[in-house]
Coordinates of N, CA and C in Angstrom, one line a residue:
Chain A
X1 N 100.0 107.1 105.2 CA 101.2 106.7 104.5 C 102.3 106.5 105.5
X2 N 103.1 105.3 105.3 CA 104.0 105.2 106.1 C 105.7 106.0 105.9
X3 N 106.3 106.9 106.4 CA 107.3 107.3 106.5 C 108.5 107.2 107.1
X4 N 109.9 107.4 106.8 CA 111.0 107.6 107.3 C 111.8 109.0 107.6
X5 N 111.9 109.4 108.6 CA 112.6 110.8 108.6 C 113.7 110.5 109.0
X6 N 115.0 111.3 108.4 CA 116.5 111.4 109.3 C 116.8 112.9 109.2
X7 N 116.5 113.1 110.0 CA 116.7 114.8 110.0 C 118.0 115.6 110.2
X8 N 118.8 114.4 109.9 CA 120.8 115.1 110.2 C 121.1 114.3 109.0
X9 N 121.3 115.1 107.7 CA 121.8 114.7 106.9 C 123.5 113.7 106.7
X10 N 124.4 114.7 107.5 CA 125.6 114.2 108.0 C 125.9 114.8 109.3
X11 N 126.7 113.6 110.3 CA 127.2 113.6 111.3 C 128.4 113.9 111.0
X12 N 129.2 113.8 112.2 CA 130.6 113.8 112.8 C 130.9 113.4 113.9
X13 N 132.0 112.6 114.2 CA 132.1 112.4 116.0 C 133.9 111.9 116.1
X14 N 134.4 112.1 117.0 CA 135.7 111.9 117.1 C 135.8 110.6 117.6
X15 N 136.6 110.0 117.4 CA 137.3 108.2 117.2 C 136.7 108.0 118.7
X16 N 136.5 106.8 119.6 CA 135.9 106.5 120.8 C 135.2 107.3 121.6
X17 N 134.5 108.6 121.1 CA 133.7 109.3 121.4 C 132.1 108.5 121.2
X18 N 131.5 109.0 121.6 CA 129.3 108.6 121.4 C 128.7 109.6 120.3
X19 N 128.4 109.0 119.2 CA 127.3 109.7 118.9 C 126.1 109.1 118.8
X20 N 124.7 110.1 118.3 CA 123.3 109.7 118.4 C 122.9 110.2 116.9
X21 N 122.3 109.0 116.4 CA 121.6 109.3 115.0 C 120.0 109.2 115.4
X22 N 119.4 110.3 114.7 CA 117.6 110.4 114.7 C 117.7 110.1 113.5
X23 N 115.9 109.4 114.1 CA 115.1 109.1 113.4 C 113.7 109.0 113.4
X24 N 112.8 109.7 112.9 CA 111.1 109.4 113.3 C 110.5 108.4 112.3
X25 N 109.4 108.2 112.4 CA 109.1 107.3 111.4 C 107.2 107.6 111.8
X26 N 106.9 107.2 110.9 CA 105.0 107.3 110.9 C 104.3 106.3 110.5
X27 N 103.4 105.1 111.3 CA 102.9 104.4 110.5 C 101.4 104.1 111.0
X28 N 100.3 103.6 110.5 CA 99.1 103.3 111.7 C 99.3 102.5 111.9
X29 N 99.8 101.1 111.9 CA 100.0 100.0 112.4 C 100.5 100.1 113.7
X30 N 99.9 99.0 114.1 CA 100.9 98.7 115.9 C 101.9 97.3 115.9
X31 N 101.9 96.8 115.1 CA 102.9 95.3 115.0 C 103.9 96.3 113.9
X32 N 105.1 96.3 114.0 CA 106.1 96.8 113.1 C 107.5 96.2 113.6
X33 N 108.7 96.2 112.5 CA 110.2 96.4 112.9 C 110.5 97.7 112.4
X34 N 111.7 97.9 113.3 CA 112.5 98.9 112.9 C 113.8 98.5 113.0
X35 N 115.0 98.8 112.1 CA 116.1 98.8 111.6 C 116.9 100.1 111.2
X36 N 117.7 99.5 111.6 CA 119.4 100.2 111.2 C 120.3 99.4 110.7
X37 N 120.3 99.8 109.5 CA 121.4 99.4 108.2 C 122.6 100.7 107.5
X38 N 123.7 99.8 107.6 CA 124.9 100.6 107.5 C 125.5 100.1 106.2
X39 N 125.7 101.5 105.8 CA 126.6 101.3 104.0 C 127.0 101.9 104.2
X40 N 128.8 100.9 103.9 CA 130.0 101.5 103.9 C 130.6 102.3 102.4
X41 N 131.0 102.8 102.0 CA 131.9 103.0 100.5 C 131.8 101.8 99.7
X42 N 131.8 100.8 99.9 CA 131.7 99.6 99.6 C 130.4 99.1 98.7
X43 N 129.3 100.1 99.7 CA 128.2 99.4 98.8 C 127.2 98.8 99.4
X44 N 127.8 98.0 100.3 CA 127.2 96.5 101.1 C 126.3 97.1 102.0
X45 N 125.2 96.7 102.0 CA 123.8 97.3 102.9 C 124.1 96.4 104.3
X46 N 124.4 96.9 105.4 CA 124.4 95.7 106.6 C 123.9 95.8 107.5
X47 N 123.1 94.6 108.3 CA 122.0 95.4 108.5 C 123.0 95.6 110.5
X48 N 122.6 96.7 110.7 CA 122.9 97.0 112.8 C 122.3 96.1 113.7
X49 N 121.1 97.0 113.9 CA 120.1 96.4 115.3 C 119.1 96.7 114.5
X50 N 118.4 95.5 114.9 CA 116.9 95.4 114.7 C 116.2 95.6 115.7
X51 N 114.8 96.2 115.9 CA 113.9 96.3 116.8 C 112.5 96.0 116.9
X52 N 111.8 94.7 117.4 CA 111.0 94.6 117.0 C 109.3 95.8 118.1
X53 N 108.8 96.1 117.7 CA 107.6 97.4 118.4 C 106.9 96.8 119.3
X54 N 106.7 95.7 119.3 CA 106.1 95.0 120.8 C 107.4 94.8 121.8
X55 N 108.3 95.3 121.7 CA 108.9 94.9 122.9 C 109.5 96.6 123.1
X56 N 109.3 96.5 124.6 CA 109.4 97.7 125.3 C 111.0 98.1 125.4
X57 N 111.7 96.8 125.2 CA 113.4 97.0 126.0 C 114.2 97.7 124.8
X58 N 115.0 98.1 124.6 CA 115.6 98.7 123.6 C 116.9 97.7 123.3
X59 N 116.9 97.3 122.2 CA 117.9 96.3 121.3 C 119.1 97.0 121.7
X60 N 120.3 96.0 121.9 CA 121.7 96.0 121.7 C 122.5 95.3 121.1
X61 N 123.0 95.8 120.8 CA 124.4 95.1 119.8 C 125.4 95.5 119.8
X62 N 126.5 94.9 120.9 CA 127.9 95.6 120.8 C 127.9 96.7 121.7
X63 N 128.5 97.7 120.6 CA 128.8 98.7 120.9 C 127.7 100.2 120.5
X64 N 126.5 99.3 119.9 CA 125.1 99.9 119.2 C 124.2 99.7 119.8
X65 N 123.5 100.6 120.1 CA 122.2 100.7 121.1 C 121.1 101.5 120.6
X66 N 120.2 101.3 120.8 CA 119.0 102.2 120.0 C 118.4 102.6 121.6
X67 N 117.2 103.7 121.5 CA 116.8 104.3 122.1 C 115.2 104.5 121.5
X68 N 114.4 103.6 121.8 CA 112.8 103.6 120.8 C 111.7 104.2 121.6
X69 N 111.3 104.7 121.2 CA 109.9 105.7 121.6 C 109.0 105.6 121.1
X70 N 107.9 104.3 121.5 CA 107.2 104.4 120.6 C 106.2 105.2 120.5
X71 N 106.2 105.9 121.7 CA 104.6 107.0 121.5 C 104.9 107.9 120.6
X72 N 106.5 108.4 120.8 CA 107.3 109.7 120.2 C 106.8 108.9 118.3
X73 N 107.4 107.9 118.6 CA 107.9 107.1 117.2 C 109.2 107.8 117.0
X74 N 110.0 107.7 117.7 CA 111.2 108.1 117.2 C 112.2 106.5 117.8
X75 N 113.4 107.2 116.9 CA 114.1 105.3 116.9 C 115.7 105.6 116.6
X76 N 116.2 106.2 117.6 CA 117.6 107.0 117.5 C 118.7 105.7 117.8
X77 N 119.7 105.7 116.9 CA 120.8 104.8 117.3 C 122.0 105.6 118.1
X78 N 122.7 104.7 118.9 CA 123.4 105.6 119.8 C 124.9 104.8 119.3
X79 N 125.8 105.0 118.9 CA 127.1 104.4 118.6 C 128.0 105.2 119.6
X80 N 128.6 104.0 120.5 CA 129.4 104.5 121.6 C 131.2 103.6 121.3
X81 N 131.7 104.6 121.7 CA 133.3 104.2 121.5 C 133.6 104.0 119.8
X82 N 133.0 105.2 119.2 CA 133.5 105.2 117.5 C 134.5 104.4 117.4
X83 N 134.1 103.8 115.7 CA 135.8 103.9 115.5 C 135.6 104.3 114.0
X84 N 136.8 104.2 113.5 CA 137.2 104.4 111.8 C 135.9 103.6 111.2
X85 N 136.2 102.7 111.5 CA 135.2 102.0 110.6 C 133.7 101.9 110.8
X86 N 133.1 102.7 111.5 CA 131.9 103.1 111.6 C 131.6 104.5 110.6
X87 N 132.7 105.0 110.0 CA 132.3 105.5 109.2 C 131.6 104.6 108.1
X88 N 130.3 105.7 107.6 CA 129.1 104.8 106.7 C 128.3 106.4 106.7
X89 N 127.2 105.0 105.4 CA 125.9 106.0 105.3 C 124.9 105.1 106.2
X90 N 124.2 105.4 107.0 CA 123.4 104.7 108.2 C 121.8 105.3 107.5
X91 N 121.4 104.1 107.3 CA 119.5 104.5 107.1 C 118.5 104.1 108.5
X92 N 117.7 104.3 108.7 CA 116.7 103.9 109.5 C 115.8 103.5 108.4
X93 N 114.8 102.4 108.7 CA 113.2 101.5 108.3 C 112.5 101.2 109.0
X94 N 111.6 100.6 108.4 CA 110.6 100.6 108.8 C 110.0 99.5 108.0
X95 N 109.4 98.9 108.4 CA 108.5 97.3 108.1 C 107.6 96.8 108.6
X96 N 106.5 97.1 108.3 CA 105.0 96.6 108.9 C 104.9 95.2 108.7
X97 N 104.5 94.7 110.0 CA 104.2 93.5 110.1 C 102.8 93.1 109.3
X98 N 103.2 92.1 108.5 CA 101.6 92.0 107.6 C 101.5 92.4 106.4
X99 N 102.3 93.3 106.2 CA 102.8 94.3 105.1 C 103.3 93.5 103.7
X100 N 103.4 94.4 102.6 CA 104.3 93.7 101.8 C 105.1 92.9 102.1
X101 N 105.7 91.4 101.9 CA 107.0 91.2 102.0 C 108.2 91.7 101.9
X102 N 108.9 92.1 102.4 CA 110.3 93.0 102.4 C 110.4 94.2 101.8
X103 N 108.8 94.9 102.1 CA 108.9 96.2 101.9 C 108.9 97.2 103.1
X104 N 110.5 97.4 103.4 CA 111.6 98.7 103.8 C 111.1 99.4 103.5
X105 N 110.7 100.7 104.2 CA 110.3 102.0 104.0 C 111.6 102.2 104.8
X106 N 112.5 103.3 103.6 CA 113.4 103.5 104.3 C 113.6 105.5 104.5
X107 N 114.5 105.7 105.5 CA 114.8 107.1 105.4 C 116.0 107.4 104.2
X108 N 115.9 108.9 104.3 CA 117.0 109.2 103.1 C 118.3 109.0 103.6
X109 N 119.1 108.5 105.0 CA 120.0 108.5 105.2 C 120.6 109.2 106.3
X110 N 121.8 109.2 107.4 CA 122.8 109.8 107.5 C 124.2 109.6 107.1
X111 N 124.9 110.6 107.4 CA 126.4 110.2 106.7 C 126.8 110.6 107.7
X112 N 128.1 109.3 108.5 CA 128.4 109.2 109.7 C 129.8 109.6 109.1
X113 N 130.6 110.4 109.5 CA 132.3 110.6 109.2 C 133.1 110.6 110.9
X114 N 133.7 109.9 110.8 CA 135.1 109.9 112.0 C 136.3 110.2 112.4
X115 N 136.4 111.2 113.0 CA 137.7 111.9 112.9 C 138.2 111.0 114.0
X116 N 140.1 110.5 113.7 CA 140.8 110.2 114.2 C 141.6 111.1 114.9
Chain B
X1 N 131.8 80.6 101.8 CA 129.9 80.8 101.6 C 129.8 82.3 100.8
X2 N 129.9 81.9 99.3 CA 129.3 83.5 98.7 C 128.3 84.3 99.2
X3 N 127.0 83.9 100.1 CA 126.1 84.8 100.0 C 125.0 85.1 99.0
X4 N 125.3 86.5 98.8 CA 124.1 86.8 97.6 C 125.2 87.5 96.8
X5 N 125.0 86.9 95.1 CA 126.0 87.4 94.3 C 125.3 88.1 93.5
X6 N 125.9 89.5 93.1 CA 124.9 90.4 91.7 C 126.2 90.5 91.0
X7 N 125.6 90.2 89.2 CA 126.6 90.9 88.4 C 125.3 91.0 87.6
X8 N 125.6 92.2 86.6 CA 127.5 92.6 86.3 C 127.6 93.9 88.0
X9 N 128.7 94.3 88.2 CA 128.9 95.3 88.9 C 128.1 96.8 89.0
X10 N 128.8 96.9 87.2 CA 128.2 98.3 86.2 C 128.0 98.1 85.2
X11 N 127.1 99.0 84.7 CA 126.8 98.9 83.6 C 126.2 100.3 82.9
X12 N 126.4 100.2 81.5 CA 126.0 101.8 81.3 C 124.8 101.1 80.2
X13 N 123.4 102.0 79.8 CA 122.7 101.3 78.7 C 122.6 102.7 78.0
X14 N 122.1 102.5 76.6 CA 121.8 103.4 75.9 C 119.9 103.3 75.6
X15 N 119.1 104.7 76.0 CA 117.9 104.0 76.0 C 117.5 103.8 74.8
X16 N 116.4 103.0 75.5 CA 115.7 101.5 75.0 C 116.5 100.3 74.7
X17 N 117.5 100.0 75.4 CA 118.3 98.8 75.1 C 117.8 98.0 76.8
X18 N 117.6 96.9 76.3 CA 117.3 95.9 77.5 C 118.3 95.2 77.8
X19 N 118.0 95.0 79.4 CA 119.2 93.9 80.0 C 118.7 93.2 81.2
X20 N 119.5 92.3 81.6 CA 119.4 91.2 82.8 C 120.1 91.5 83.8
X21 N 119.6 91.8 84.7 CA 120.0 91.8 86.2 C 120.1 90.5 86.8
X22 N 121.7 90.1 86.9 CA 121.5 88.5 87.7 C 122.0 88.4 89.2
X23 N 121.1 87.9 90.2 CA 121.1 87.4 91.2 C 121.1 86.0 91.8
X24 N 121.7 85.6 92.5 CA 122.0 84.2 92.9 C 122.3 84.4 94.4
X25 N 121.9 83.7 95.0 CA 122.1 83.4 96.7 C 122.3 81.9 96.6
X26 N 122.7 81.4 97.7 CA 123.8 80.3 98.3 C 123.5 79.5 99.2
X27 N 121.9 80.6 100.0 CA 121.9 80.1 101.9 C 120.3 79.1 101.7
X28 N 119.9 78.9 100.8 CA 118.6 78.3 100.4 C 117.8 79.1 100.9
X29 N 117.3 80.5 101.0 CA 116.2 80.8 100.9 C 115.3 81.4 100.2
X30 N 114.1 81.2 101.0 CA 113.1 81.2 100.1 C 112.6 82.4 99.3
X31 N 113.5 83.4 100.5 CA 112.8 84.8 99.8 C 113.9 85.7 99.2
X32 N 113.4 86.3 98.3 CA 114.2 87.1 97.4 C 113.8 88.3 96.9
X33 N 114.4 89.7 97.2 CA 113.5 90.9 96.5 C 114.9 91.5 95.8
X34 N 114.2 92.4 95.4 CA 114.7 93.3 94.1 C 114.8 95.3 94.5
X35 N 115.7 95.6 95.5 CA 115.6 97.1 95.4 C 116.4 98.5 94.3
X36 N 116.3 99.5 94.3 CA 116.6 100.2 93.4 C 117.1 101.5 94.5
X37 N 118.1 102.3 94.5 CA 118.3 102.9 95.5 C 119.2 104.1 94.8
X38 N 118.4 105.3 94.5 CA 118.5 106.8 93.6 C 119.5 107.1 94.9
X39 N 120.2 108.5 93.8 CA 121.3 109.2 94.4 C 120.5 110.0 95.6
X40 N 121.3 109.7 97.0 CA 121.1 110.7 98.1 C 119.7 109.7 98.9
X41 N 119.3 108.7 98.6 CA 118.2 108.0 98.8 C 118.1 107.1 99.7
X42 N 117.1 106.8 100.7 CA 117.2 104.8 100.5 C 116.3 104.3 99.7
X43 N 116.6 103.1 99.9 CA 116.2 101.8 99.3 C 114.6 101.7 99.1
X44 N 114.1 101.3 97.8 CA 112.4 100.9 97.6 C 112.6 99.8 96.7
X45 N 111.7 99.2 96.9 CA 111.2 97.6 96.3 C 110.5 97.3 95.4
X46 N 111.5 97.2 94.5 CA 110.8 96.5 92.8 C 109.9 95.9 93.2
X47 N 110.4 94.6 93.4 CA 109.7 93.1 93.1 C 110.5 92.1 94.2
X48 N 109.3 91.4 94.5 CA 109.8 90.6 95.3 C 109.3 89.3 95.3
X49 N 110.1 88.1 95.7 CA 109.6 86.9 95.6 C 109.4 85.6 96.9
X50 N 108.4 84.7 97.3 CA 108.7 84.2 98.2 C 109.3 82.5 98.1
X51 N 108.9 82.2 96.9 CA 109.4 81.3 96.1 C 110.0 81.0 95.0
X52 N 110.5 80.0 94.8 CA 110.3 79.3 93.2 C 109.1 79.3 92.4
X53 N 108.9 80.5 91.4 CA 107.5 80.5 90.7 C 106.3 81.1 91.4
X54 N 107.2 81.5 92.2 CA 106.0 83.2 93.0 C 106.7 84.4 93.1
X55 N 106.1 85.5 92.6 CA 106.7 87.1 92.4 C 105.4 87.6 92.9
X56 N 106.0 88.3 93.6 CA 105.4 89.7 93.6 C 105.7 91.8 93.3
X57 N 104.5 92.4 93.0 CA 104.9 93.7 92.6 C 105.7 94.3 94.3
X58 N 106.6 95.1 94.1 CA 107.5 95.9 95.3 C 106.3 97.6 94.9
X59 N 107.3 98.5 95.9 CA 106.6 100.0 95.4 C 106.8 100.6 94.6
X60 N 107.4 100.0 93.4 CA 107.8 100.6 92.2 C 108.6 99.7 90.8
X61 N 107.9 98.8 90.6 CA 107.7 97.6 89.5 C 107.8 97.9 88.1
X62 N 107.0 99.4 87.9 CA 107.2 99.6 86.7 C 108.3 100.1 85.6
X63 N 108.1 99.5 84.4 CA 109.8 99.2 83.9 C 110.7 97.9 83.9
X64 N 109.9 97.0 85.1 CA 110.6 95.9 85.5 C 110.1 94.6 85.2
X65 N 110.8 93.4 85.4 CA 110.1 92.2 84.8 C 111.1 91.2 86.2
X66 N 110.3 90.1 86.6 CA 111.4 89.5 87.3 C 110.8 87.8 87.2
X67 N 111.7 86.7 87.6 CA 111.3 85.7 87.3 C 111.9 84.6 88.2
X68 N 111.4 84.1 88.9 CA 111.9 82.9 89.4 C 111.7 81.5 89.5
X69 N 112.7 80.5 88.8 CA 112.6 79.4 88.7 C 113.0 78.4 89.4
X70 N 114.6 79.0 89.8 CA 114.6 78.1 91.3 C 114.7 78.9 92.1
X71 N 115.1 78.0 93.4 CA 115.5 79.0 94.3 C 116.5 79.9 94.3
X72 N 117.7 79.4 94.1 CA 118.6 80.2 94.1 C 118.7 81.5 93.2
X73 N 118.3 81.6 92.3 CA 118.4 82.9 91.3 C 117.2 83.4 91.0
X74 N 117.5 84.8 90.8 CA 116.2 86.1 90.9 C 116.6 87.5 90.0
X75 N 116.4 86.8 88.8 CA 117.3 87.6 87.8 C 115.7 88.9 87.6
X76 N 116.5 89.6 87.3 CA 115.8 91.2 86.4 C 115.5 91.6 86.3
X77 N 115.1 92.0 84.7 CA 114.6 92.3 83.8 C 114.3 93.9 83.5
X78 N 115.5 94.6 82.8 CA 114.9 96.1 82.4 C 114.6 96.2 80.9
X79 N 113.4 95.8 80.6 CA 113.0 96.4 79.2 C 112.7 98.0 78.9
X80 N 113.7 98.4 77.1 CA 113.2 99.6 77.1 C 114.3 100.5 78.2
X81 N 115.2 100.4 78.5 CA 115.7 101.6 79.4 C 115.4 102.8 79.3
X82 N 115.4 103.5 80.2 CA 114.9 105.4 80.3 C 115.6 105.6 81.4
X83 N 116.3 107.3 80.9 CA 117.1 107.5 82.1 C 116.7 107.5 83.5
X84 N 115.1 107.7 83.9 CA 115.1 107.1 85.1 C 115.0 106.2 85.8
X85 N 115.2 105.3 85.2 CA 116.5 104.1 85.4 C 117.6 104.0 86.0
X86 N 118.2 105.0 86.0 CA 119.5 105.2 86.5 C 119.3 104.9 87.7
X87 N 120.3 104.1 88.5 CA 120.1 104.1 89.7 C 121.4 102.5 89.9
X88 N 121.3 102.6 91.3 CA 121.6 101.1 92.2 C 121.0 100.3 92.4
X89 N 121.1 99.1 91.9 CA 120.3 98.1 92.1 C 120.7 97.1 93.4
X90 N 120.1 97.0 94.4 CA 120.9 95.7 94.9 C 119.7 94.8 95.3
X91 N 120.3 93.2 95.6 CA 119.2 91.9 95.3 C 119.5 91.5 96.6
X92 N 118.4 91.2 97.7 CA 118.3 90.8 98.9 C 117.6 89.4 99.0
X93 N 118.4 88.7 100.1 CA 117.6 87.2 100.4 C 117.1 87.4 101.9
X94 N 116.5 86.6 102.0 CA 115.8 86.4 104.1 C 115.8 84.9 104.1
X95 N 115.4 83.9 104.8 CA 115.1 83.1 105.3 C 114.0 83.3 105.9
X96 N 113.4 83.8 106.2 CA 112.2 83.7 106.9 C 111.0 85.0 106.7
X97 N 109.8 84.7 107.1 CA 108.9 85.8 106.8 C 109.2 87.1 107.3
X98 N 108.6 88.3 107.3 CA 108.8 89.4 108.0 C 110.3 89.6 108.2
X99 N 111.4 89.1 107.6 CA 112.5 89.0 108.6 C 113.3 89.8 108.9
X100 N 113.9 89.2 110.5 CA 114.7 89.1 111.0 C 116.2 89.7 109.9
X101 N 116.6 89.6 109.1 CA 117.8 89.4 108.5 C 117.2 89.8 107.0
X102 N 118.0 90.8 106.6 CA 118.0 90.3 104.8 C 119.6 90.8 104.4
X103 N 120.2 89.8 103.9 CA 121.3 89.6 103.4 C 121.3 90.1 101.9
X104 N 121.8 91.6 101.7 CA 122.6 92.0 100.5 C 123.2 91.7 99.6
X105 N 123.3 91.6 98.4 CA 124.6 91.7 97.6 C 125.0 92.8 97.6
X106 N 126.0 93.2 96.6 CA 126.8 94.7 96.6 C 126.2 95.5 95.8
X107 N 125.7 95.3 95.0 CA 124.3 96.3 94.0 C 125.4 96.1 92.9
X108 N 124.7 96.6 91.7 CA 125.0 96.8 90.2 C 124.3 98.3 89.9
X109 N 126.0 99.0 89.7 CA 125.8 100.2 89.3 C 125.0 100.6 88.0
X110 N 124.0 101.1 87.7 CA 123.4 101.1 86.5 C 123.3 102.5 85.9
X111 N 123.6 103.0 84.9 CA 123.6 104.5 84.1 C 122.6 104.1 82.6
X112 N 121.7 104.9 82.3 CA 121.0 104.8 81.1 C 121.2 106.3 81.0
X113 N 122.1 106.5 79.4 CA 121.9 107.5 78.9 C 121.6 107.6 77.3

């Protein structure tokens, strides 16, 4: 069975400070994506950085960085220089290549809050 | 450029009363799914489509009906409501296989009591 774990229900981190969101994941497949998707108050699922499992280098975006492991299978986002509006609910997935079409196996979530 | 539009917003049902979930996207793609996303949760997949007049079952279908005629809309279907039902709906598009990208709407709050 394929899985999503977020094992910090909710974060915190002060305004231009770094935090790190976990995540494990479990699948037998070896072709996979992995993703980070952020929901604001708003609703709107959006997606971060994507990662595809054949590549060794670790995806960037911005000011978003992931950290993938694939032996570990862990898939931690690193958000550096917070700001306000990184507050969200952040999920990690998972997507087998081959797999259902657009079936997201997702985690239950973190809740990212930002102190100014 | 709307994107992918869902209405209604909210909605409350009383069970067994049926309704239409409507979806419409903007970007011409081909693909279109259907998620349902419980309090404290993520997201799992009704139904999903790769075309006009092709559906398929998601990891949790039952309860559900969906239908696609063109491309652009990927309406539904809750026959029968039951409160576990309740939940967020939101309707995603891709352009491409496995993808890269799936573009959201804002979901349609749903309550069956």
């Amino acid at each position: 069975a394929q899985t999503v774990t977020q094992s910090q229900p909710e974060m915190s981190v002060q305004e231009a400070e770094t935090v790190t969101l976990s995540c494990t994941y479990d699948t037998s497949e070896s072709d996979y994506y992995l993703f980070w998707y952020k929901q604001p108050p708003s609703r709107q699922m959006i997606l971060v950085i994507r990662q595809e499992a054949y590549k060794q280098q670790n995806a960037t975006e911005n000011r978003f960085s992931v950290n993938f492991q694939k032996a570990a299978k862990s898939f931690s986002l690193k958000i550096s220089d917070s700001q306000l509006g990184d507050a969200a609910m952040y999920f990690c997935a998972l997507m087998n290549y081959g797999g259902s079409q657009g079936n997201l196996i997702f985690g239950k979530g973190t809740k990212l809050s930002v102190k100014p | 450029n709307a994107g992918v539009t869902q209405t209604p917003k909210f909605r409350i049902l009383k069970i067994g009363q049926s309704m239409t979930l409507q979806c419409a996207q903007d970007m011409n793609h081909n693909y279109m799914y259907w998620y349902r996303q419980d309090p404290g949760m993520g997201l799992k997949l009704i139904y999903y489509s790769v075309g006009a007049g092709i559906t398929d079952k998601g990891e949790v279908p039952n309860g559900y009906n969906v239908s696609r005629s063109t491309t652009e809309d990927f309406p539904l279907r809750l026959e029968l409501a039951a409160p576990s039902q309740t939940s967020v709906y939101f309707c995603a598009s891709s352009l491409g296989q496995y993808s890269e990208k799936l573009f959201f709407g804002s979901g349609t709050q749903l309550s069956v009591l």
